[in-house]
Short mmCIF file of C-alpha atoms in Angstrom, two decimals:
data_model
loop_
_atom_site.label_atom_id
_atom_site.label_comp_id
_atom_site.label_asym_id
_atom_site.label_seq_id
_atom_site.Cartn_x
_atom_site.Cartn_y
_atom_site.Cartn_z
CA UNK A 1 -10.78 -25.79 -3.17
CA UNK A 2 -13.36 -25.00 -6.09
CA UNK A 3 -15.58 -21.90 -6.03
CA UNK A 4 -18.59 -22.56 -4.24
CA UNK A 5 -21.33 -24.68 -5.85
CA UNK A 6 -23.64 -21.84 -5.59
CA UNK A 7 -21.96 -20.29 -8.60
CA UNK A 8 -23.75 -21.84 -11.36
CA UNK A 9 -23.64 -21.86 -15.27
CA UNK A 10 -26.22 -19.52 -15.67
CA UNK A 11 -25.36 -17.20 -12.72
CA UNK A 12 -22.70 -14.34 -13.76
CA UNK A 13 -20.55 -12.69 -11.35
CA UNK A 14 -21.86 -9.63 -9.61
CA UNK A 15 -19.24 -7.44 -11.02
CA UNK A 16 -19.31 -8.71 -14.41
CA UNK A 17 -22.09 -6.40 -15.83
CA UNK A 18 -19.73 -3.74 -15.66
CA UNK A 19 -16.87 -5.60 -18.04
CA UNK A 20 -16.42 -4.18 -21.49
CA UNK A 21 -16.83 -7.59 -23.34
CA UNK A 22 -19.42 -9.88 -23.83
CA UNK A 23 -19.48 -12.70 -20.96
CA UNK A 24 -16.92 -15.12 -20.93
CA UNK A 25 -17.31 -19.00 -19.82
CA UNK A 26 -18.76 -18.96 -16.44
CA UNK A 27 -16.72 -22.37 -15.67
CA UNK A 28 -15.96 -22.44 -11.83
CA UNK A 29 -12.70 -21.20 -10.96
CA UNK A 30 -10.48 -22.63 -8.43
CA UNK A 31 -8.97 -20.50 -6.05
CA UNK A 32 -5.45 -20.42 -5.39
CA UNK A 33 -4.05 -19.95 -2.16
CA UNK A 34 -0.43 -18.61 -1.38
CA UNK A 35 1.89 -20.13 1.06
CA UNK A 36 2.11 -18.97 4.91
CA UNK A 37 5.20 -17.14 4.64
CA UNK A 38 5.23 -15.34 8.11
CA UNK A 39 3.33 -15.24 11.40
CA UNK A 40 0.18 -13.32 12.04
CA UNK A 41 1.94 -10.16 12.99
CA UNK A 42 1.36 -8.18 16.20
CA UNK A 43 0.66 -4.60 16.99
CA UNK A 44 3.55 -2.73 17.25
CA UNK A 45 4.16 -1.10 20.78
CA UNK A 46 2.66 2.36 21.26
CA UNK A 47 5.29 4.70 21.67
CA UNK A 48 3.34 8.06 21.78
CA UNK A 49 3.35 10.87 19.58
CA UNK A 50 6.76 12.01 18.77
CA UNK A 51 7.49 15.90 18.24
CA UNK A 52 6.32 17.45 14.91
CA UNK A 53 8.91 20.36 15.33
CA UNK A 54 10.06 19.61 11.70
CA UNK A 55 8.37 18.85 8.81
CA UNK A 56 8.93 16.27 6.91
CA UNK A 57 6.39 16.34 4.14
CA UNK A 58 8.11 16.36 0.94
CA UNK A 59 5.16 17.32 -1.12
CA UNK A 60 5.74 20.21 -3.60
CA UNK A 61 2.33 22.06 -2.17
CA UNK A 62 3.24 21.59 1.70
CA UNK A 63 4.13 25.51 1.59
CA UNK A 64 0.86 26.63 0.35
CA UNK A 65 -0.68 27.71 3.46
CA UNK A 66 1.62 26.29 6.23
CA UNK A 67 3.95 27.78 8.30
CA UNK A 68 6.38 26.68 11.07
CA UNK A 69 4.05 26.86 14.10
CA UNK A 70 1.44 24.95 12.05
CA UNK A 71 4.09 22.41 11.28
CA UNK A 72 4.87 21.95 15.16
CA UNK A 73 1.05 21.28 16.09
CA UNK A 74 -0.08 17.92 15.83
CA UNK A 75 -3.43 17.84 13.60
CA UNK A 76 -4.98 15.99 16.35
CA UNK A 77 -4.57 19.03 18.61
CA UNK A 78 -5.94 20.98 16.10
CA UNK A 79 -9.80 22.05 15.70
CA UNK A 80 -10.48 21.99 11.54
CA UNK A 81 -13.79 22.46 9.91
CA UNK A 82 -14.75 22.25 6.21
CA UNK A 83 -16.36 24.99 4.08
CA UNK A 84 -19.71 23.00 4.86
CA UNK A 85 -19.21 22.70 8.62
CA UNK A 86 -18.03 19.26 8.89
CA UNK A 87 -15.32 18.28 11.63
CA UNK A 88 -15.38 14.70 11.13
CA UNK A 89 -11.94 14.48 9.85
CA UNK A 90 -8.37 14.78 10.71
CA UNK A 91 -5.60 15.98 8.60
CA UNK A 92 -2.63 18.20 8.35
CA UNK A 93 -4.22 21.47 6.86
CA UNK A 94 -7.58 21.89 5.39
CA UNK A 95 -6.60 24.81 3.55
CA UNK A 96 -4.58 23.00 1.14
CA UNK A 97 -7.91 21.12 -0.47
CA UNK A 98 -7.50 23.59 -3.48
CA UNK A 99 -3.93 22.12 -4.16
CA UNK A 100 -5.11 18.66 -3.51
CA UNK A 101 -8.29 19.28 -5.93
CA UNK A 102 -6.00 19.97 -8.69
CA UNK A 103 -3.90 17.03 -8.08
CA UNK A 104 -6.71 14.59 -8.09
CA UNK A 105 -7.88 16.22 -11.25
CA UNK A 106 -4.57 15.34 -13.04
CA UNK A 107 -4.61 11.85 -11.60
CA UNK A 108 -8.09 11.51 -13.25
CA UNK A 109 -6.66 12.15 -16.74
CA UNK A 110 -4.57 9.29 -16.48
CA UNK A 111 -6.85 6.80 -14.61
CA UNK A 112 -9.16 5.97 -17.56
CA UNK A 113 -10.14 2.50 -16.30
CA UNK A 114 -11.66 3.94 -13.25
CA UNK A 115 -13.33 6.73 -14.73
CA UNK A 116 -14.83 4.66 -17.27
CA UNK A 117 -15.97 2.25 -14.51
CA UNK A 118 -17.44 5.26 -12.63
CA UNK A 119 -19.47 6.69 -15.74
CA UNK A 120 -20.70 2.92 -16.46
CA UNK A 121 -21.91 2.00 -13.08
CA UNK A 122 -22.84 5.17 -11.22
CA UNK A 123 -26.34 4.99 -12.37
CA UNK A 124 -27.00 1.73 -11.36
CA UNK A 125 -24.82 2.68 -7.68
CA UNK A 126 -23.81 -1.02 -7.38
CA UNK A 127 -22.54 0.21 -3.60
CA UNK A 128 -25.38 1.83 -2.43
CA UNK A 129 -25.35 0.85 1.22
CA UNK A 130 -22.29 -0.29 1.61
CA UNK A 131 -20.01 1.35 4.16
CA UNK A 132 -16.44 0.97 3.18
CA UNK A 133 -13.57 1.56 5.74
CA UNK A 134 -10.22 1.71 3.95
CA UNK A 135 -6.55 1.78 5.23
CA UNK A 136 -4.62 2.45 1.94
CA UNK A 137 -1.43 4.87 0.78
CA UNK A 138 -3.40 8.57 0.78
CA UNK A 139 -2.34 9.95 -2.74
CA UNK A 140 -3.98 11.55 -6.02
CA UNK A 141 -4.57 8.21 -7.30
CA UNK A 142 -6.23 6.72 -4.27
CA UNK A 143 -8.34 9.87 -3.74
CA UNK A 144 -9.93 9.04 -7.19
CA UNK A 145 -10.79 5.57 -6.18
CA UNK A 146 -12.20 6.73 -3.03
CA UNK A 147 -14.65 9.37 -4.85
CA UNK A 148 -15.40 6.58 -7.21
CA UNK A 149 -16.45 4.54 -4.52
CA UNK A 150 -18.43 7.16 -3.28
CA UNK A 151 -20.14 7.92 -6.80
CA UNK A 152 -21.26 4.42 -6.77
CA UNK A 153 -23.14 4.61 -3.72
CA UNK A 154 -20.71 4.03 -0.88
CA UNK A 155 -19.94 5.79 2.21
CA UNK A 156 -16.27 5.92 3.39
CA UNK A 157 -13.93 6.43 5.70
CA UNK A 158 -10.27 6.35 5.44
CA UNK A 159 -6.78 6.21 7.31
CA UNK A 160 -3.08 5.75 5.61
CA UNK A 161 -1.23 2.40 6.11
CA UNK A 162 1.61 4.16 6.05
CA UNK A 163 2.92 6.96 7.91
CA UNK A 164 5.08 8.53 5.27
CA UNK A 165 3.12 8.44 2.27
CA UNK A 166 0.08 10.59 2.70
CA UNK A 167 -0.19 13.32 0.62
CA UNK A 168 -1.40 16.36 2.87
CA UNK A 169 -3.17 18.25 0.23
CA UNK A 170 -4.94 15.18 -1.15
CA UNK A 171 -6.27 14.45 2.15
CA UNK A 172 -7.33 18.12 2.89
CA UNK A 173 -9.29 18.03 -0.80
CA UNK A 174 -11.18 14.61 0.27
CA UNK A 175 -12.15 15.83 3.59
CA UNK A 176 -13.17 19.06 2.14
CA UNK A 177 -15.56 16.88 -0.22
CA UNK A 178 -17.07 14.77 2.77
CA UNK A 179 -14.89 12.27 3.23
CA UNK A 180 -14.07 11.08 6.74
CA UNK A 181 -10.36 10.91 6.62
CA UNK A 182 -7.89 10.66 9.05
CA UNK A 183 -4.10 10.97 7.76
CA UNK A 184 -1.26 13.10 7.62
CA UNK A 185 2.42 12.65 6.50
CA UNK A 186 4.64 11.92 9.36
CA UNK A 187 2.44 10.38 12.08
CA UNK A 188 3.72 8.71 14.85
CA UNK A 189 3.00 4.99 15.62
CA UNK A 190 0.36 6.13 18.14
CA UNK A 191 -1.27 8.51 15.51
CA UNK A 192 -1.17 5.57 13.13
CA UNK A 193 -3.61 3.27 15.39
CA UNK A 194 -5.25 6.44 16.68
CA UNK A 195 -6.33 7.55 12.94
CA UNK A 196 -7.41 3.61 12.29
CA UNK A 197 -9.59 3.62 15.32
CA UNK A 198 -11.31 6.80 14.49
CA UNK A 199 -12.00 5.20 10.96
CA UNK A 200 -13.80 2.26 12.69
CA UNK A 201 -15.02 3.97 15.97
CA UNK A 202 -17.20 6.58 14.46
CA UNK A 203 -19.11 8.85 17.16
CA UNK A 204 -22.08 8.93 14.54
CA UNK A 205 -22.59 5.39 15.43
CA UNK A 206 -21.68 4.57 11.32
CA UNK A 207 -20.72 0.89 11.34
CA UNK A 208 -18.69 -0.30 8.45
CA UNK A 209 -19.69 -3.31 6.27
CA UNK A 210 -16.97 -3.71 4.14
CA UNK A 211 -13.06 -3.55 4.48
CA UNK A 212 -10.70 -2.40 1.87
CA UNK A 213 -7.01 -2.77 3.33
CA UNK A 214 -3.19 -2.63 2.34
CA UNK A 215 -0.84 -4.55 4.83
CA UNK A 216 -3.60 -6.07 6.93
CA UNK A 217 -3.27 -3.60 10.15
CA UNK A 218 -6.90 -2.34 9.50
CA UNK A 219 -8.38 -5.80 9.31
CA UNK A 220 -6.37 -6.97 12.20
CA UNK A 221 -7.44 -4.10 14.55
CA UNK A 222 -11.36 -4.41 13.64
CA UNK A 223 -10.76 -8.37 14.39
CA UNK A 224 -8.94 -7.69 17.77
CA UNK A 225 -10.53 -4.44 19.11
CA UNK A 226 -13.97 -4.66 17.34
CA UNK A 227 -15.17 -8.20 17.19
CA UNK A 228 -19.08 -7.20 17.07
CA UNK A 229 -17.88 -5.27 13.87
CA UNK A 230 -15.88 -7.69 12.49
CA UNK A 231 -18.76 -10.46 12.50
CA UNK A 232 -20.57 -7.71 10.38
CA UNK A 233 -18.28 -7.46 7.74
CA UNK A 234 -19.74 -8.52 4.48
CA UNK A 235 -16.53 -8.70 2.63
CA UNK A 236 -12.73 -7.70 2.87
CA UNK A 237 -10.50 -6.53 -0.02
CA UNK A 238 -6.69 -6.92 0.35
CA UNK A 239 -4.20 -5.63 -1.98
CA UNK A 240 -0.78 -6.54 -0.29
CA UNK A 241 1.18 -9.27 -0.26
CA UNK A 242 1.68 -9.07 3.72
CA UNK A 243 -2.09 -8.47 4.33
CA UNK A 244 -2.84 -11.31 2.20
CA UNK A 245 -0.42 -13.47 4.07
CA UNK A 246 -2.21 -12.33 7.38
CA UNK A 247 -5.47 -13.34 5.75
CA UNK A 248 -4.21 -16.62 5.19
CA UNK A 249 -3.28 -16.95 8.83
CA UNK A 250 -6.69 -16.02 10.08
CA UNK A 251 -8.23 -18.61 7.45
CA UNK A 252 -5.98 -21.09 8.74
CA UNK A 253 -6.58 -20.72 12.15
CA UNK A 254 -10.37 -20.75 11.56
CA UNK A 255 -10.91 -17.12 12.59
CA UNK A 256 -11.94 -15.42 9.12
CA UNK A 257 -15.36 -15.26 9.75
CA UNK A 258 -15.93 -13.16 6.37
CA UNK A 259 -14.99 -13.84 2.83
CA UNK A 260 -12.24 -11.97 1.57
CA UNK A 261 -10.51 -11.17 -1.74
CA UNK A 262 -7.15 -11.60 -2.53
CA UNK A 263 -6.18 -8.38 -5.06
CA UNK A 264 -2.58 -8.94 -4.54
CA UNK A 265 -2.11 -11.84 -6.45
CA UNK A 266 -4.58 -11.17 -9.38
CA UNK A 267 -3.24 -11.07 -12.70
CA UNK A 268 -3.73 -7.40 -13.30
CA UNK A 269 -2.04 -6.53 -9.82
CA UNK A 270 1.20 -8.77 -10.53
CA UNK A 271 1.60 -7.89 -13.99
CA UNK A 272 1.08 -4.27 -14.03
CA UNK A 273 1.23 -2.59 -10.43
CA UNK A 274 4.03 -4.65 -9.03
CA UNK A 275 6.22 -5.05 -12.05
CA UNK A 276 6.07 -1.67 -14.01
CA UNK A 277 5.21 0.61 -11.37
CA UNK A 278 8.50 -0.61 -9.24
CA UNK A 279 10.18 -0.56 -12.47
CA UNK A 280 9.80 3.05 -12.91
CA UNK A 281 9.50 4.27 -9.20
CA UNK A 282 12.51 2.75 -7.66
CA UNK A 283 14.85 5.08 -9.84
CA UNK A 284 12.78 8.05 -8.77
CA UNK A 285 13.07 7.40 -5.04
CA UNK A 286 16.59 6.40 -4.96
CA UNK A 287 17.55 9.80 -7.11
CA UNK A 288 15.44 12.04 -5.20
CA UNK A 289 16.62 11.20 -1.79
CA UNK A 290 20.26 10.46 -2.79
CA UNK A 291 21.14 11.94 -6.04
CA UNK A 292 22.99 8.34 -6.68
CA UNK A 293 24.18 7.36 -10.01
CA UNK A 294 23.64 3.98 -10.79
CA UNK A 295 26.61 3.12 -13.40
CA UNK A 296 28.84 0.78 -11.93
CA UNK A 297 27.39 0.32 -8.57
CA UNK A 298 26.93 -2.98 -6.66
CA UNK A 299 23.43 -3.43 -5.81
CA UNK A 300 21.79 -6.42 -3.94
CA UNK A 301 17.89 -6.95 -4.72
CA UNK A 302 16.59 -9.48 -2.06
CA UNK A 303 13.44 -11.45 -3.53
CA UNK A 304 12.64 -12.01 -7.31
CA UNK A 305 9.07 -11.80 -7.46
CA UNK A 306 7.35 -9.10 -9.39
CA UNK A 307 8.32 -6.26 -7.45
CA UNK A 308 12.02 -7.48 -7.67
CA UNK A 309 12.07 -7.97 -11.40
CA UNK A 310 10.85 -4.74 -11.76
CA UNK A 311 13.59 -3.15 -9.83
CA UNK A 312 16.46 -5.39 -11.22
CA UNK A 313 15.26 -4.32 -15.09
CA UNK A 314 15.73 -0.82 -14.06
CA UNK A 315 18.90 -0.98 -12.37
CA UNK A 316 20.44 -2.92 -14.58
CA UNK A 317 19.35 -0.84 -17.66
CA UNK A 318 21.40 1.99 -16.03
CA UNK A 319 24.60 0.01 -15.77
CA UNK A 320 24.52 -1.06 -12.20
CA UNK A 321 26.00 -4.43 -11.25
CA UNK A 322 22.65 -6.42 -10.10
CA UNK A 323 22.89 -9.44 -7.51
CA UNK A 324 19.69 -11.16 -6.42
CA UNK A 325 19.03 -13.10 -3.47
CA UNK A 326 16.00 -15.38 -3.48
CA UNK A 327 14.33 -18.37 -1.56
CA UNK A 328 12.29 -19.57 -4.67
CA UNK A 329 14.12 -21.84 -6.54
CA UNK A 330 12.09 -20.92 -9.53
CA UNK A 331 12.37 -17.30 -9.18
CA UNK A 332 16.05 -17.59 -8.47
CA UNK A 333 16.28 -19.58 -11.89
CA UNK A 334 14.70 -16.97 -13.55
CA UNK A 335 16.97 -14.17 -12.22
CA UNK A 336 19.95 -16.17 -13.22
CA UNK A 337 18.40 -16.76 -16.85
CA UNK A 338 18.15 -12.93 -16.83
CA UNK A 339 21.72 -12.49 -16.48
CA UNK A 340 21.66 -11.54 -12.57
CA UNK A 341 24.25 -13.63 -10.12
CA UNK A 342 21.83 -15.36 -7.48
CA UNK A 343 23.75 -15.03 -3.72
CA UNK A 344 23.39 -15.14 -0.44
CA UNK A 345 22.86 -11.90 1.29
CA UNK A 346 25.60 -12.89 3.94
CA UNK A 347 27.80 -13.43 1.16
CA UNK A 348 27.67 -10.44 -0.73
CA UNK A 349 26.69 -7.99 1.94
CA UNK A 350 30.14 -6.33 2.44
CA UNK A 351 30.70 -5.42 -1.14
CA UNK A 352 27.49 -3.71 -2.13
CA UNK A 353 26.71 0.14 -2.36
CA UNK A 354 22.79 -0.45 -2.34
CA UNK A 355 20.80 -2.98 -0.70
CA UNK A 356 17.02 -2.94 -1.63
CA UNK A 357 14.42 -5.53 -0.02
CA UNK A 358 11.32 -6.46 -2.17
CA UNK A 359 9.95 -9.49 -0.23
CA UNK A 360 6.88 -8.79 1.90
CA UNK A 361 8.62 -10.65 4.39
CA UNK A 362 10.18 -9.72 7.76
CA UNK A 363 13.50 -9.15 9.09
CA UNK A 364 15.12 -9.90 5.61
CA UNK A 365 18.22 -7.31 6.60
CA UNK A 366 19.11 -8.06 10.19
CA UNK A 367 21.32 -6.42 12.43
CA UNK A 368 24.23 -8.39 11.68
CA UNK A 369 24.13 -7.41 7.78
CA UNK A 370 23.75 -4.11 8.73
CA UNK A 371 26.96 -4.32 10.92
CA UNK A 372 28.98 -5.70 8.02
CA UNK A 373 27.75 -3.27 5.45
CA UNK A 374 30.53 -1.11 4.03
CA UNK A 375 30.62 2.70 4.77
CA UNK A 376 27.90 4.41 2.71
CA UNK A 377 25.68 1.48 1.71
CA UNK A 378 22.31 3.01 1.07
CA UNK A 379 19.37 0.42 2.58
CA UNK A 380 16.02 0.84 1.27
CA UNK A 381 12.56 -1.23 0.92
CA UNK A 382 10.49 -1.44 -2.07
CA UNK A 383 8.28 -4.54 -0.41
CA UNK A 384 5.66 -3.60 2.34
CA UNK A 385 5.72 -2.36 6.00
CA UNK A 386 8.77 -1.40 7.91
CA UNK A 387 9.59 -4.80 8.89
CA UNK A 388 11.85 -5.90 5.86
CA UNK A 389 14.80 -4.20 7.53
CA UNK A 390 15.29 -4.55 11.06
CA UNK A 391 15.19 -1.04 11.78
CA UNK A 392 14.48 -1.47 15.79
CA UNK A 393 17.78 -3.01 16.29
CA UNK A 394 19.37 0.28 14.92
CA UNK A 395 18.06 2.21 17.88
CA UNK A 396 20.37 1.54 20.51
CA UNK A 397 22.65 4.22 22.38
CA UNK A 398 25.83 3.25 20.36
CA UNK A 399 24.68 4.26 16.94
CA UNK A 400 23.87 7.98 16.18
CA UNK A 401 21.05 8.90 14.00
CA UNK A 402 21.55 12.05 11.62
CA UNK A 403 18.40 13.23 9.58
CA UNK A 404 20.22 14.56 6.25
CA UNK A 405 17.19 15.60 4.28
CA UNK A 406 13.63 14.72 4.42
CA UNK A 407 13.17 10.91 4.61
CA UNK A 408 16.94 10.15 4.60
CA UNK A 409 19.05 9.28 7.67
CA UNK A 410 22.65 8.49 8.17
CA UNK A 411 23.09 5.64 10.91
CA UNK A 412 26.69 6.16 12.45
CA UNK A 413 28.87 3.50 14.13
CA UNK A 414 31.32 4.02 16.77
CA UNK A 415 34.21 3.71 14.34
CA UNK A 416 32.47 6.60 11.98
CA UNK A 417 30.82 4.12 9.44
CA UNK A 418 27.77 5.22 8.18
CA UNK A 419 25.01 3.61 6.24
CA UNK A 420 22.26 5.73 4.22
CA UNK A 421 18.37 4.38 5.50
CA UNK A 422 15.83 5.81 3.11
CA UNK A 423 12.06 6.31 4.76
CA UNK A 424 13.41 4.58 7.85
CA UNK A 425 12.72 1.18 6.56
CA UNK A 426 9.22 1.66 5.02
CA UNK A 427 8.25 2.00 1.24
CA UNK A 428 10.90 4.01 -0.64
CA UNK A 429 8.77 4.74 -3.67
CA UNK A 430 5.47 6.05 -1.75
CA UNK A 431 7.54 8.00 1.02
CA UNK A 432 10.32 9.57 -1.21
CA UNK A 433 8.50 10.20 -4.51
CA UNK A 434 5.56 9.39 -6.34
CA UNK A 435 4.42 6.48 -8.81
CA UNK A 436 2.99 6.18 -12.21
CA UNK A 437 -0.84 7.22 -12.35
CA UNK A 438 -1.54 5.20 -15.08
CA UNK A 439 -0.25 1.80 -13.66
CA UNK A 440 -2.30 2.57 -10.33
CA UNK A 441 -5.38 2.98 -12.31
CA UNK A 442 -5.12 -0.83 -13.15
CA UNK A 443 -4.98 -1.58 -9.51
CA UNK A 444 -7.65 0.81 -8.29
CA UNK A 445 -10.07 -0.54 -10.95
CA UNK A 446 -9.54 -4.09 -9.85
CA UNK A 447 -9.89 -3.12 -5.96
CA UNK A 448 -13.35 -1.50 -6.98
CA UNK A 449 -14.73 -4.64 -8.78
CA UNK A 450 -13.69 -6.74 -5.90
CA UNK A 451 -15.58 -4.50 -3.57
CA UNK A 452 -18.70 -4.49 -6.31
CA UNK A 453 -18.47 -8.17 -6.60
CA UNK A 454 -18.66 -9.14 -2.96
CA UNK A 455 -21.00 -6.51 -1.85
CA UNK A 456 -23.67 -7.76 -4.41
CA UNK A 457 -22.75 -11.42 -4.18
CA UNK A 458 -25.93 -13.69 -3.30
CA UNK A 459 -25.61 -15.40 0.16
CA UNK A 460 -23.80 -18.42 -0.11
CA UNK A 461 -21.65 -17.67 -3.24
CA UNK A 462 -18.53 -17.02 -1.25
CA UNK A 463 -17.80 -18.75 2.00
CA UNK A 464 -15.55 -17.66 5.10
CA UNK A 465 -12.38 -18.01 2.86
CA UNK A 466 -9.84 -16.30 0.94
CA UNK A 467 -10.46 -15.99 -2.71
CA UNK A 468 -8.64 -14.82 -6.03
CA UNK A 469 -10.49 -12.32 -8.06
CA UNK A 470 -11.43 -13.76 -11.02
CA UNK A 471 -9.28 -13.08 -14.12
CA UNK A 472 -12.17 -11.95 -16.42
CA UNK A 473 -12.45 -9.02 -13.83
CA UNK A 474 -9.52 -7.60 -14.92
CA UNK A 475 -10.36 -7.51 -18.61
CA UNK A 476 -11.83 -4.03 -18.06
CA UNK A 477 -8.34 -2.45 -16.99
CA UNK A 478 -6.83 -3.65 -20.24
CA UNK A 479 -9.56 -2.51 -22.18
CA UNK A 480 -8.90 0.84 -21.91
CA UNK A 481 -6.10 2.63 -24.46
CA UNK A 482 -3.00 3.28 -23.50
#
């Protein structure tokens, strides 16, 4: 499928004026589609709010103004206001805002591309009038992105796409600055959907016209619960492979009534975020949560896309014996050429010490695999959501769950065998550690440019389909010095 005819040779993209180079050729690009690899996911069953009797946050600033009684109270049950009197938010502890502000300021030092875009474009306010509802990880780096969008004229309401990845102090800082944010570390499934709903269904009558999503949960919620809002959306920006698959499912079914931008498959996201970010954060997450030594360990990495490549390279460098499972023959051959043994998971599962999923798909590690694992095997996910590992199958009466430390559970079988499950099968690097700020700057800038492009594009340029972000829009990220 070609770009719309409306994109003429003399008509620059809406976001092109903010690039750091002379305009490049305006030759229409072809839209790239990913294969439909999974079904359009359904909502998890709402299981109600779980007890917050123990703090499960791992942030170094959790103790700033928190005590045991604070940890036992759900943020939904607390009345909090900012110094300016606003109550349109829900975070763990608004008193942590000062610490969160310092973390955001530290992140800004490494996010040169995003700060450059903010300085270059804030005079023109290219997002003036945009009402962006977002569902992403809430970290210091995301805080810089959200404040950049606000500086460019947007109004934002935000929730978390992962129940364990929110930095509570950053959420507090964003709330104090006036952002309507609903997120805290350790949400239940019911809390998760409540936070998304509060972002979309604002009491003030605020109605979103743009979506920035990570995983597709927000898009799915708006589509299912608020069709009148969905029809008014001007554009969707999706940054994860799982969310992109769900968009293609909507498009294939003829239910995608707005243009969507696929950031996940952009050159900058694939070549920097997915590869280099995971190459560093996989080791950080495993070390912090398990204190494991990698030399001589047998590791299987499920999936050899950019995320899998980064994980394999890092583990190999520290002396691990790395095996790879991969269904794509080209990626499998790449793994072989790098010296990794390509196997079936069922063939190697009894031998390995660590299992890492990196596919973005679901049920990659099943209960059958889990039953056959050796005692002490570490199981974790670097892909997306909590569906790659069949964690639900482990919640049965015959198995015992034992919380060892924050985000680390031992699952004990009747015969005494135990496996080590990290972050309940959710993203390891965002739940058990942190990720490199510099790399996230590239992805965040790409997302900001995609929002600018969709919001300012003339009517008819983008039809109701999924588009790949033009490569030239990624150049701004690479022009900033390392």
